[in-house]
Amino acid sequence: MSTTIAKKIQMVDLKGQYQKIKTEVDAAIQEVINSAAFINGPAVKEFQVDLEKYLHVKNVIPCANGTDALQIAMMALGLKPSDEVITASFTYVATAEVIGLLGLTPVLVDVHPDTFCINVAAIEKAITPKTKAIVAVHLYGQCADMEPILALAKKHNLFVIEDVAQAIGAEYTFANGAKHKAGTMGNVGCTSFFPSKNLGCYGDGGAMYTNDDELAKKLKMISHHGQSIQYVHDIVGVNSRLDTIQAAILKIKLQHLDEYATARNKAAAHYDKAFANNPKIKTPVRAKNSTHVFHQYTLQLVGVDRNKIKEQLAVKDIPSMIYYPIPVHKQKAYQSERNLSANLVVTEQLTPCVLSLPMHTELDEATLNYISSSLLELINA
Ligand SMILES: *Cc1c(COP(=O)(O)O)cnc(C)c1O
């Protein structure tokens, strides 16, 4: 390959994205500094209202990060030590971490081999009289199969928490044709505005969404030291806020979110086409009832040494990532008799073969061509 790429290839190009909205963003940050309203300034409420409109959800409650969002959600739902919470082992650790932190029991189940999202039949098998909630993770940018998950939850009287950290803006279609945004279908949706997420701020940030007004009050109270009236603490809470500067940035970036998703889908379509019909590369399968916002573009490499390919790509200045190299049930902190390998066959098959390619809003054709032709060369060598 003699193609030269003008810019260093990155997994996520946050600088390139910033350059296009720099004037607006700089002015918004300066305005917050001028006002000195760093905590709970007007931009926090404005962004909250904008996000409620975008998601068609009654309540958005901003907080400090996605992990806090999950923790506050579980506190607000009244989950108690020894309650069991079912989630996928094939996820970022935060999902299981807050379950453990609150003294609840994480029950880790398998994912679907095509969509990488939690397997509904596996959830059903894991339900016991102690089960109180399901955390559905919308992994890599498309929705878990929410309709049967919600039906199962209803049947067994379980709460459903959606981990939307990777899928803000994705849309799920029910059998009756109704469309709902990720995070607005269960009891509560939890998202992250970590810089590299699809709607990322310039630091940490997160939010919870719910259509349940009573639950919204509780989420708000807990995120604010358990108080609804200043200095009156009816319940134990935490301190978890979205900074005004971050909200001001998010307010601008939310206006671009759909265009960002389009750019990601365009890059994904390029990769799909380039790798089609290669027996050693399995491209991401689209879930039949969800749109995809491509937080990650994750391949499965079959019959090749994934780690070696990753190293060879790096030599060609092409970054790639493994999400996630060790599933949660294999982590020391989360090993338990409930979470045995025998129940997590797909997760253990995926772990050694997944590879995520550069995916962001600033990928041009030349860069995509260089990445895909380089990978094909290595795979077919
Ligand atoms: C990023 C992420 C989180 C945590 O978000 P933070 O803002 O980093 O705390 C939780 N779950 C998943 C699936 C994530 O990708």
mmCIF file of C-alpha atoms and ligand atoms in Angstrom:
data_model
loop_
_atom_site.group_PDB
_atom_site.id
_atom_site.type_symbol
_atom_site.label_atom_id
_atom_site.label_comp_id
_atom_site.label_asym_id
_atom_site.label_seq_id
_atom_site.Cartn_x
_atom_site.Cartn_y
_atom_site.Cartn_z
ATOM 1 C CA MET A 1 0.000 0.000 0.000
ATOM 2 C CA SER A 2 1.442 3.318 -1.012
ATOM 3 C CA THR A 3 -1.561 5.437 -0.100
ATOM 4 C CA THR A 4 -0.614 8.227 2.250
ATOM 5 C CA ILE A 5 -3.043 9.564 4.781
ATOM 6 C CA ALA A 6 -2.739 13.238 5.631
ATOM 7 C CA LYS A 7 -3.862 12.865 9.217
ATOM 8 C CA LYS A 8 -2.844 10.395 11.908
ATOM 9 C CA ILE A 9 -5.655 7.836 12.140
ATOM 10 C CA GLN A 10 -7.405 7.758 15.488
ATOM 11 C CA MET A 11 -10.049 5.495 17.033
ATOM 12 C CA VAL A 12 -12.023 8.676 17.773
ATOM 13 C CA ASP A 13 -11.183 12.108 16.320
ATOM 14 C CA LEU A 14 -12.419 14.531 18.953
ATOM 15 C CA LYS A 15 -10.160 17.371 17.778
ATOM 16 C CA GLY A 16 -11.430 17.196 14.195
ATOM 17 C CA GLN A 17 -15.020 17.203 15.411
ATOM 18 C CA TYR A 18 -14.357 20.195 17.694
ATOM 19 C CA GLN A 19 -12.818 22.262 14.866
ATOM 20 C CA LYS A 20 -16.179 22.298 13.059
ATOM 21 C CA ILE A 21 -18.124 23.702 16.027
ATOM 22 C CA LYS A 22 -15.274 25.633 17.675
ATOM 23 C CA THR A 23 -16.764 29.135 17.384
ATOM 24 C CA GLU A 24 -20.064 28.121 18.973
ATOM 25 C CA VAL A 25 -18.511 25.948 21.653
ATOM 26 C CA ASP A 26 -15.852 28.498 22.650
ATOM 27 C CA ALA A 27 -18.508 31.194 23.006
ATOM 28 C CA ALA A 28 -20.729 28.930 25.115
ATOM 29 C CA ILE A 29 -17.864 28.019 27.455
ATOM 30 C CA GLN A 30 -16.839 31.683 27.757
ATOM 31 C CA GLU A 31 -20.427 32.622 28.607
ATOM 32 C CA VAL A 32 -20.470 30.157 31.511
ATOM 33 C CA ILE A 33 -17.166 31.495 32.798
ATOM 34 C CA ASN A 34 -18.392 35.086 32.501
ATOM 35 C CA SER A 35 -21.524 34.219 34.459
ATOM 36 C CA ALA A 36 -19.568 32.156 37.026
ATOM 37 C CA ALA A 37 -22.653 29.884 37.282
ATOM 38 C CA PHE A 38 -20.508 26.757 37.245
ATOM 39 C CA ILE A 39 -22.929 24.566 39.204
ATOM 40 C CA ASN A 40 -26.560 24.255 38.085
ATOM 41 C CA GLY A 41 -26.295 27.228 35.732
ATOM 42 C CA PRO A 42 -29.038 27.829 33.147
ATOM 43 C CA ALA A 43 -27.382 25.602 30.501
ATOM 44 C CA VAL A 44 -28.008 22.497 32.641
ATOM 45 C CA LYS A 45 -31.769 22.996 32.580
ATOM 46 C CA GLU A 46 -31.718 24.052 28.913
ATOM 47 C CA PHE A 47 -29.820 20.928 27.871
ATOM 48 C CA GLN A 48 -32.129 18.773 30.006
ATOM 49 C CA VAL A 49 -35.206 20.173 28.217
ATOM 50 C CA ASP A 50 -33.578 19.827 24.780
ATOM 51 C CA LEU A 51 -32.696 16.193 25.497
ATOM 52 C CA GLU A 52 -36.227 15.443 26.780
ATOM 53 C CA LYS A 53 -37.589 16.787 23.462
ATOM 54 C CA TYR A 54 -35.047 14.867 21.392
ATOM 55 C CA LEU A 55 -35.763 11.578 23.176
ATOM 56 C CA HIS A 56 -39.524 12.134 23.532
ATOM 57 C CA VAL A 57 -39.210 11.303 27.216
ATOM 58 C CA LYS A 58 -40.905 13.074 30.135
ATOM 59 C CA ASN A 59 -37.889 13.409 32.400
ATOM 60 C CA VAL A 60 -34.141 13.715 31.934
ATOM 61 C CA ILE A 61 -32.072 13.960 35.128
ATOM 62 C CA PRO A 62 -28.475 15.004 34.438
ATOM 63 C CA CYS A 63 -25.687 13.615 36.643
ATOM 64 C CA ALA A 64 -21.906 13.370 36.822
ATOM 65 C CA ASN A 65 -21.214 10.277 34.682
ATOM 66 C CA GLY A 66 -22.754 7.084 33.321
ATOM 67 C CA THR A 67 -21.631 4.913 36.208
ATOM 68 C CA ASP A 68 -23.349 7.244 38.679
ATOM 69 C CA ALA A 69 -26.476 7.147 36.510
ATOM 70 C CA LEU A 70 -26.625 3.351 36.864
ATOM 71 C CA GLN A 71 -25.959 3.517 40.605
ATOM 72 C CA ILE A 72 -28.573 6.203 41.262
ATOM 73 C CA ALA A 73 -31.103 4.279 39.151
ATOM 74 C CA MET A 74 -30.616 1.140 41.246
ATOM 75 C CA MET A 75 -30.864 3.153 44.480
ATOM 76 C CA ALA A 76 -34.049 4.880 43.336
ATOM 77 C CA LEU A 77 -35.694 1.586 42.403
ATOM 78 C CA GLY A 78 -35.236 0.502 46.015
ATOM 79 C CA LEU A 79 -33.062 -2.524 45.255
ATOM 80 C CA LYS A 80 -31.792 -4.121 48.459
ATOM 81 C CA PRO A 81 -28.689 -6.193 49.324
ATOM 82 C CA SER A 82 -28.974 -9.790 48.061
ATOM 83 C CA ASP A 83 -31.497 -8.824 45.373
ATOM 84 C CA GLU A 84 -30.356 -10.334 42.096
ATOM 85 C CA VAL A 85 -29.812 -8.162 39.032
ATOM 86 C CA ILE A 86 -29.385 -9.818 35.642
ATOM 87 C CA THR A 87 -27.100 -8.268 33.060
ATOM 88 C CA ALA A 88 -24.731 -9.303 30.264
ATOM 89 C CA SER A 89 -21.178 -10.434 30.960
ATOM 90 C CA PHE A 90 -20.124 -8.991 27.599
ATOM 91 C CA THR A 91 -20.180 -5.317 28.622
ATOM 92 C CA TYR A 92 -18.114 -2.544 30.133
ATOM 93 C CA VAL A 93 -17.485 -3.270 33.807
ATOM 94 C CA ALA A 94 -19.472 -0.253 35.067
ATOM 95 C CA THR A 95 -22.740 -2.105 34.504
ATOM 96 C CA ALA A 96 -21.817 -4.921 36.901
ATOM 97 C CA GLU A 97 -19.744 -2.707 39.191
ATOM 98 C CA VAL A 98 -22.638 -0.672 40.583
ATOM 99 C CA ILE A 99 -24.624 -3.880 41.200
ATOM 100 C CA GLY A 100 -21.717 -5.135 43.324
ATOM 101 C CA LEU A 101 -21.130 -1.777 44.979
ATOM 102 C CA LEU A 102 -24.708 -1.652 46.280
ATOM 103 C CA GLY A 103 -24.393 -5.177 47.694
ATOM 104 C CA LEU A 104 -26.758 -6.587 45.086
ATOM 105 C CA THR A 105 -25.908 -9.837 43.330
ATOM 106 C CA PRO A 106 -24.853 -9.522 39.680
ATOM 107 C CA VAL A 107 -26.115 -12.458 37.640
ATOM 108 C CA LEU A 108 -24.238 -12.445 34.345
ATOM 109 C CA VAL A 109 -25.820 -13.956 31.270
ATOM 110 C CA ASP A 110 -24.830 -14.547 27.680
ATOM 111 C CA VAL A 111 -25.299 -12.360 24.624
ATOM 112 C CA HIS A 112 -26.607 -13.003 21.143
ATOM 113 C CA PRO A 113 -23.775 -13.918 18.722
ATOM 114 C CA ASP A 114 -25.062 -11.574 15.997
ATOM 115 C CA THR A 115 -26.010 -8.423 17.897
ATOM 116 C CA PHE A 116 -23.638 -8.710 20.895
ATOM 117 C CA CYS A 117 -26.628 -7.750 23.076
ATOM 118 C CA ILE A 118 -28.148 -9.654 26.016
ATOM 119 C CA ASN A 119 -29.848 -12.935 25.065
ATOM 120 C CA VAL A 120 -33.491 -12.987 26.103
ATOM 121 C CA ALA A 121 -33.672 -16.769 26.553
ATOM 122 C CA ALA A 122 -30.598 -16.574 28.820
ATOM 123 C CA ILE A 123 -32.298 -13.916 30.955
ATOM 124 C CA GLU A 124 -35.356 -16.121 31.376
ATOM 125 C CA LYS A 125 -33.230 -19.078 32.468
ATOM 126 C CA ALA A 126 -31.442 -16.960 35.094
ATOM 127 C CA ILE A 127 -34.580 -15.633 36.819
ATOM 128 C CA THR A 128 -35.065 -16.795 40.437
ATOM 129 C CA PRO A 129 -37.410 -15.587 43.209
ATOM 130 C CA LYS A 130 -34.615 -13.167 44.223
ATOM 131 C CA THR A 131 -34.377 -11.497 40.812
ATOM 132 C CA LYS A 132 -35.493 -7.868 40.968
ATOM 133 C CA ALA A 133 -34.126 -6.188 37.852
ATOM 134 C CA ILE A 134 -32.636 -6.604 34.396
ATOM 135 C CA VAL A 135 -30.004 -4.248 33.014
ATOM 136 C CA ALA A 136 -30.190 -4.320 29.229
ATOM 137 C CA VAL A 137 -26.990 -2.932 27.679
ATOM 138 C CA HIS A 138 -27.405 -1.473 24.187
ATOM 139 C CA LEU A 139 -23.905 -2.528 23.199
ATOM 140 C CA TYR A 140 -21.886 -0.861 20.406
ATOM 141 C CA GLY A 141 -24.830 1.343 19.393
ATOM 142 C CA GLN A 142 -27.895 -0.763 18.767
ATOM 143 C CA CYS A 143 -30.763 -1.673 21.053
ATOM 144 C CA ALA A 144 -31.055 -4.968 22.878
ATOM 145 C CA ASP A 145 -34.279 -6.753 21.924
ATOM 146 C CA MET A 146 -36.484 -4.692 24.225
ATOM 147 C CA GLU A 147 -39.958 -5.982 23.375
ATOM 148 C CA PRO A 148 -39.423 -9.552 24.684
ATOM 149 C CA ILE A 149 -37.267 -8.209 27.543
ATOM 150 C CA LEU A 150 -40.102 -5.920 28.663
ATOM 151 C CA ALA A 151 -42.608 -8.783 28.336
ATOM 152 C CA LEU A 152 -40.415 -11.024 30.471
ATOM 153 C CA ALA A 153 -39.988 -8.272 33.065
ATOM 154 C CA LYS A 154 -43.732 -7.744 33.220
ATOM 155 C CA LYS A 155 -44.382 -11.457 33.643
ATOM 156 C CA HIS A 156 -41.914 -11.739 36.538
ATOM 157 C CA ASN A 157 -42.489 -8.268 38.001
ATOM 158 C CA LEU A 158 -38.944 -7.045 37.382
ATOM 159 C CA PHE A 159 -37.538 -3.568 36.801
ATOM 160 C CA VAL A 160 -35.773 -2.847 33.518
ATOM 161 C CA ILE A 161 -32.798 -0.491 33.477
ATOM 162 C CA GLU A 162 -31.353 0.394 30.077
ATOM 163 C CA ASP A 163 -27.615 1.088 29.836
ATOM 164 C CA VAL A 164 -27.621 3.551 26.943
ATOM 165 C CA ALA A 165 -24.011 4.705 27.343
ATOM 166 C CA GLN A 166 -23.164 3.458 23.825
ATOM 167 C CA ALA A 167 -26.477 3.963 22.038
ATOM 168 C CA ILE A 168 -27.873 7.451 22.550
ATOM 169 C CA GLY A 169 -30.170 8.227 19.634
ATOM 170 C CA ALA A 170 -30.710 4.613 18.523
ATOM 171 C CA GLU A 171 -34.363 3.796 17.886
ATOM 172 C CA TYR A 172 -36.221 0.556 18.545
ATOM 173 C CA THR A 173 -39.366 -0.487 16.652
ATOM 174 C CA PHE A 174 -42.029 -2.585 18.395
ATOM 175 C CA ALA A 175 -44.155 -5.172 16.559
ATOM 176 C CA ASN A 176 -47.048 -2.690 16.428
ATOM 177 C CA GLY A 177 -44.840 -0.181 14.615
ATOM 178 C CA ALA A 178 -44.280 2.118 17.620
ATOM 179 C CA LYS A 179 -40.789 3.602 17.659
ATOM 180 C CA HIS A 180 -38.969 4.539 20.856
ATOM 181 C CA LYS A 181 -35.509 5.932 21.530
ATOM 182 C CA ALA A 182 -33.026 3.783 23.428
ATOM 183 C CA GLY A 183 -33.333 4.391 27.163
ATOM 184 C CA THR A 184 -37.003 5.409 27.134
ATOM 185 C CA MET A 185 -38.576 1.945 27.111
ATOM 186 C CA GLY A 186 -37.717 0.454 30.504
ATOM 187 C CA ASN A 187 -38.181 2.004 33.951
ATOM 188 C CA VAL A 188 -35.054 4.096 33.582
ATOM 189 C CA GLY A 189 -32.351 4.700 30.974
ATOM 190 C CA CYS A 190 -28.793 5.577 31.981
ATOM 191 C CA THR A 191 -26.332 7.281 29.683
ATOM 192 C CA SER A 192 -22.798 8.659 29.663
ATOM 193 C CA PHE A 193 -21.391 11.796 28.048
ATOM 194 C CA PHE A 194 -17.778 10.592 28.349
ATOM 195 C CA PRO A 195 -15.822 12.396 25.582
ATOM 196 C CA SER A 196 -15.630 9.401 23.219
ATOM 197 C CA LYS A 197 -19.316 8.457 23.497
ATOM 198 C CA ASN A 198 -21.640 9.392 20.620
ATOM 199 C CA LEU A 199 -22.802 12.490 22.510
ATOM 200 C CA GLY A 200 -19.616 13.305 24.388
ATOM 201 C CA CYS A 201 -18.775 16.367 26.464
ATOM 202 C CA TYR A 202 -15.288 17.666 27.263
ATOM 203 C CA GLY A 203 -14.944 15.858 30.583
ATOM 204 C CA ASP A 204 -17.326 13.607 32.502
ATOM 205 C CA GLY A 205 -21.093 13.701 32.314
ATOM 206 C CA GLY A 206 -24.146 11.476 32.416
ATOM 207 C CA ALA A 207 -27.933 11.394 32.620
ATOM 208 C CA MET A 208 -30.917 9.260 33.542
ATOM 209 C CA TYR A 209 -34.203 9.242 31.627
ATOM 210 C CA THR A 210 -37.654 8.103 32.715
ATOM 211 C CA ASN A 211 -41.320 8.540 31.827
ATOM 212 C CA ASP A 212 -42.259 7.827 35.467
ATOM 213 C CA ASP A 213 -42.651 11.182 37.258
ATOM 214 C CA GLU A 214 -42.456 9.678 40.764
ATOM 215 C CA LEU A 215 -39.252 7.842 39.899
ATOM 216 C CA ALA A 216 -37.871 11.044 38.345
ATOM 217 C CA LYS A 217 -38.353 12.866 41.670
ATOM 218 C CA LYS A 218 -36.468 10.121 43.464
ATOM 219 C CA LEU A 219 -33.619 10.070 40.926
ATOM 220 C CA LYS A 220 -33.275 13.828 41.316
ATOM 221 C CA MET A 221 -33.338 13.646 45.119
ATOM 222 C CA ILE A 222 -30.739 10.880 45.282
ATOM 223 C CA SER A 223 -28.390 12.643 42.885
ATOM 224 C CA HIS A 224 -28.706 15.707 45.132
ATOM 225 C CA HIS A 225 -27.783 14.318 48.577
ATOM 226 C CA GLY A 226 -31.231 12.808 49.116
ATOM 227 C CA GLN A 227 -32.860 16.209 49.433
ATOM 228 C CA SER A 228 -35.804 17.848 47.710
ATOM 229 C CA ILE A 229 -35.879 20.815 50.084
ATOM 230 C CA GLN A 230 -32.450 22.302 50.863
ATOM 231 C CA TYR A 231 -30.923 20.846 54.047
ATOM 232 C CA VAL A 232 -33.772 18.340 54.490
ATOM 233 C CA HIS A 233 -32.544 14.791 53.796
ATOM 234 C CA ASP A 234 -35.318 12.188 53.703
ATOM 235 C CA ILE A 235 -33.219 9.512 52.032
ATOM 236 C CA VAL A 236 -29.521 8.741 51.654
ATOM 237 C CA GLY A 237 -28.178 10.154 48.438
ATOM 238 C CA VAL A 238 -24.986 11.011 46.591
ATOM 239 C CA ASN A 239 -23.489 14.112 45.018
ATOM 240 C CA SER A 240 -23.732 13.729 41.264
ATOM 241 C CA ARG A 241 -24.114 16.774 39.026
ATOM 242 C CA LEU A 242 -23.497 17.705 35.406
ATOM 243 C CA ASP A 243 -21.218 20.792 35.295
ATOM 244 C CA THR A 244 -22.677 23.870 33.588
ATOM 245 C CA ILE A 245 -19.739 24.049 31.153
ATOM 246 C CA GLN A 246 -20.354 20.453 30.091
ATOM 247 C CA ALA A 247 -24.092 21.092 29.693
ATOM 248 C CA ALA A 248 -23.375 24.140 27.516
ATOM 249 C CA ILE A 249 -21.159 21.996 25.248
ATOM 250 C CA LEU A 250 -23.706 19.166 25.153
ATOM 251 C CA LYS A 251 -26.492 21.567 24.215
ATOM 252 C CA ILE A 252 -24.555 22.466 21.065
ATOM 253 C CA LYS A 253 -23.477 18.922 20.263
ATOM 254 C CA LEU A 254 -27.018 17.532 20.695
ATOM 255 C CA GLN A 255 -28.024 19.613 17.656
ATOM 256 C CA HIS A 256 -25.468 17.622 15.635
ATOM 257 C CA LEU A 257 -26.195 14.181 17.069
ATOM 258 C CA ASP A 258 -28.277 12.878 14.151
ATOM 259 C CA GLU A 259 -25.725 14.155 11.636
ATOM 260 C CA TYR A 260 -22.997 12.432 13.686
ATOM 261 C CA ALA A 261 -24.978 9.170 13.526
ATOM 262 C CA THR A 262 -25.268 9.571 9.747
ATOM 263 C CA ALA A 263 -21.489 10.038 9.429
ATOM 264 C CA ARG A 264 -20.886 6.928 11.566
ATOM 265 C CA ASN A 265 -23.342 4.908 9.470
ATOM 266 C CA LYS A 266 -21.581 6.059 6.299
ATOM 267 C CA ALA A 267 -18.247 4.811 7.641
ATOM 268 C CA ALA A 268 -19.896 1.543 8.705
ATOM 269 C CA ALA A 269 -21.372 1.088 5.218
ATOM 270 C CA HIS A 270 -17.894 1.528 3.728
ATOM 271 C CA TYR A 271 -16.443 -1.142 6.023
ATOM 272 C CA ASP A 272 -19.414 -3.468 5.385
ATOM 273 C CA LYS A 273 -18.911 -3.245 1.641
ATOM 274 C CA ALA A 274 -15.141 -3.685 1.827
ATOM 275 C CA PHE A 275 -15.340 -6.799 4.011
ATOM 276 C CA ALA A 276 -18.439 -8.399 2.458
ATOM 277 C CA ASN A 277 -18.057 -12.059 1.524
ATOM 278 C CA ASN A 278 -14.661 -12.475 3.192
ATOM 279 C CA PRO A 279 -14.920 -15.799 5.039
ATOM 280 C CA LYS A 280 -12.509 -14.647 7.755
ATOM 281 C CA ILE A 281 -14.350 -11.440 8.580
ATOM 282 C CA LYS A 282 -17.834 -11.271 10.044
ATOM 283 C CA THR A 283 -19.188 -7.749 9.783
ATOM 284 C CA PRO A 284 -21.659 -6.419 12.379
ATOM 285 C CA VAL A 285 -25.179 -7.759 11.966
ATOM 286 C CA ARG A 286 -27.944 -5.157 12.192
ATOM 287 C CA ALA A 287 -30.642 -6.033 14.722
ATOM 288 C CA LYS A 288 -33.920 -6.348 12.853
ATOM 289 C CA ASN A 289 -35.832 -3.896 15.056
ATOM 290 C CA SER A 290 -33.238 -1.288 15.973
ATOM 291 C CA THR A 291 -31.343 1.430 14.183
ATOM 292 C CA HIS A 292 -27.575 1.432 14.756
ATOM 293 C CA VAL A 293 -25.625 4.511 15.855
ATOM 294 C CA PHE A 294 -22.252 2.733 15.595
ATOM 295 C CA HIS A 295 -20.583 3.708 18.819
ATOM 296 C CA GLN A 296 -18.248 0.904 17.769
ATOM 297 C CA TYR A 297 -17.775 -0.897 14.474
ATOM 298 C CA THR A 298 -16.837 -4.349 15.711
ATOM 299 C CA LEU A 299 -15.733 -7.206 13.489
ATOM 300 C CA GLN A 300 -15.396 -10.861 14.391
ATOM 301 C CA LEU A 301 -12.217 -12.326 12.906
ATOM 302 C CA VAL A 302 -12.606 -16.011 12.217
ATOM 303 C CA GLY A 303 -9.717 -18.469 11.828
ATOM 304 C CA VAL A 304 -7.001 -15.829 12.152
ATOM 305 C CA ASP A 305 -4.901 -14.627 15.096
ATOM 306 C CA ARG A 306 -6.836 -11.529 16.143
ATOM 307 C CA ASN A 307 -4.060 -10.217 18.408
ATOM 308 C CA LYS A 308 -1.473 -10.556 15.663
ATOM 309 C CA ILE A 309 -3.698 -8.715 13.176
ATOM 310 C CA LYS A 310 -4.147 -5.948 15.736
ATOM 311 C CA GLU A 311 -0.375 -5.600 16.097
ATOM 312 C CA GLN A 312 0.130 -5.618 12.321
ATOM 313 C CA LEU A 313 -2.493 -2.891 11.916
ATOM 314 C CA ALA A 314 -0.653 -0.812 14.528
ATOM 315 C CA VAL A 315 2.534 -1.085 12.453
ATOM 316 C CA LYS A 316 0.564 0.506 9.608
ATOM 317 C CA ASP A 317 -0.524 3.286 12.011
ATOM 318 C CA ILE A 318 -4.067 1.932 12.175
ATOM 319 C CA PRO A 319 -5.386 1.831 15.727
ATOM 320 C CA SER A 320 -7.921 -0.804 16.733
ATOM 321 C CA MET A 321 -9.417 -1.843 20.054
ATOM 322 C CA ILE A 322 -10.702 -4.944 21.793
ATOM 323 C CA TYR A 323 -13.992 -4.332 23.572
ATOM 324 C CA TYR A 324 -13.677 -6.199 25.885
ATOM 325 C CA PRO A 325 -10.587 -8.369 26.326
ATOM 326 C CA ILE A 326 -11.829 -10.015 29.546
ATOM 327 C CA PRO A 327 -15.570 -10.495 30.105
ATOM 328 C CA VAL A 328 -16.985 -9.508 33.485
ATOM 329 C CA HIS A 329 -17.491 -13.082 34.716
ATOM 330 C CA LYS A 330 -13.743 -13.753 34.228
ATOM 331 C CA GLN A 331 -12.733 -10.744 36.342
ATOM 332 C CA LYS A 332 -11.525 -11.536 39.842
ATOM 333 C CA ALA A 333 -13.936 -9.087 41.454
ATOM 334 C CA TYR A 334 -16.984 -10.682 39.813
ATOM 335 C CA GLN A 335 -16.333 -14.410 39.875
ATOM 336 C CA SER A 336 -19.119 -16.423 41.427
ATOM 337 C CA GLU A 337 -20.825 -19.810 41.301
ATOM 338 C CA ARG A 338 -23.747 -18.163 39.542
ATOM 339 C CA ASN A 339 -21.602 -16.904 36.701
ATOM 340 C CA LEU A 340 -19.989 -20.006 35.250
ATOM 341 C CA SER A 341 -18.351 -20.279 31.833
ATOM 342 C CA ALA A 342 -20.766 -23.057 30.881
ATOM 343 C CA ASN A 343 -23.555 -20.461 30.781
ATOM 344 C CA LEU A 344 -21.481 -17.916 28.894
ATOM 345 C CA VAL A 345 -20.397 -19.813 25.799
ATOM 346 C CA VAL A 346 -21.071 -17.055 23.253
ATOM 347 C CA THR A 347 -19.317 -14.432 25.400
ATOM 348 C CA GLU A 348 -16.252 -16.651 25.611
ATOM 349 C CA GLN A 349 -16.334 -17.274 21.854
ATOM 350 C CA LEU A 350 -16.559 -13.564 21.078
ATOM 351 C CA THR A 351 -13.817 -12.384 23.439
ATOM 352 C CA PRO A 352 -10.832 -13.693 21.412
ATOM 353 C CA CYS A 353 -12.198 -12.690 18.001
ATOM 354 C CA VAL A 354 -13.758 -9.218 18.300
ATOM 355 C CA LEU A 355 -11.888 -6.233 16.898
ATOM 356 C CA SER A 356 -13.213 -2.680 16.772
ATOM 357 C CA LEU A 357 -11.967 -0.444 13.944
ATOM 358 C CA PRO A 358 -11.615 3.356 13.999
ATOM 359 C CA MET A 359 -15.139 4.785 14.164
ATOM 360 C CA HIS A 360 -15.993 8.452 14.496
ATOM 361 C CA THR A 361 -17.613 11.365 12.727
ATOM 362 C CA GLU A 362 -14.566 12.592 10.788
ATOM 363 C CA LEU A 363 -13.536 9.554 8.724
ATOM 364 C CA ASP A 364 -13.037 10.391 5.023
ATOM 365 C CA GLU A 365 -13.039 8.015 2.057
ATOM 366 C CA ALA A 366 -9.240 7.946 1.710
ATOM 367 C CA THR A 367 -8.784 6.981 5.347
ATOM 368 C CA LEU A 368 -11.522 4.341 5.182
ATOM 369 C CA ASN A 369 -9.967 2.915 2.018
ATOM 370 C CA TYR A 370 -6.550 2.757 3.657
ATOM 371 C CA ILE A 371 -7.944 1.022 6.765
ATOM 372 C CA SER A 372 -10.064 -1.514 4.904
ATOM 373 C CA SER A 373 -7.500 -2.378 2.214
ATOM 374 C CA SER A 374 -4.760 -2.738 4.846
ATOM 375 C CA LEU A 375 -6.878 -5.084 6.938
ATOM 376 C CA LEU A 376 -7.827 -7.152 3.891
ATOM 377 C CA GLU A 377 -4.177 -7.432 2.894
ATOM 378 C CA LEU A 378 -3.265 -8.696 6.372
ATOM 379 C CA ILE A 379 -6.183 -11.094 6.573
ATOM 380 C CA ASN A 380 -5.519 -12.592 3.153
ATOM 381 C CA ALA A 381 -1.745 -12.795 3.577
HETATM 382 C C1 LIG B 1 -19.019 4.187 29.142
HETATM 383 C C2 LIG B 1 -19.937 3.194 29.691
HETATM 384 C C3 LIG B 1 -20.437 3.284 31.004
HETATM 385 C C4 LIG B 1 -19.906 4.264 32.023
HETATM 386 O O1 LIG B 1 -19.961 5.604 31.721
HETATM 387 P P1 LIG B 1 -18.989 6.622 32.497
HETATM 388 O O2 LIG B 1 -19.536 7.953 32.112
HETATM 389 O O3 LIG B 1 -17.604 6.392 32.010
HETATM 390 O O4 LIG B 1 -19.128 6.372 33.954
HETATM 391 C C5 LIG B 1 -21.376 2.367 31.406
HETATM 392 N N1 LIG B 1 -21.802 1.378 30.593
HETATM 393 C C6 LIG B 1 -21.318 1.233 29.343
HETATM 394 C C7 LIG B 1 -21.843 0.132 28.483
HETATM 395 C C8 LIG B 1 -20.370 2.130 28.847
HETATM 396 O O5 LIG B 1 -19.903 1.971 27.601
#
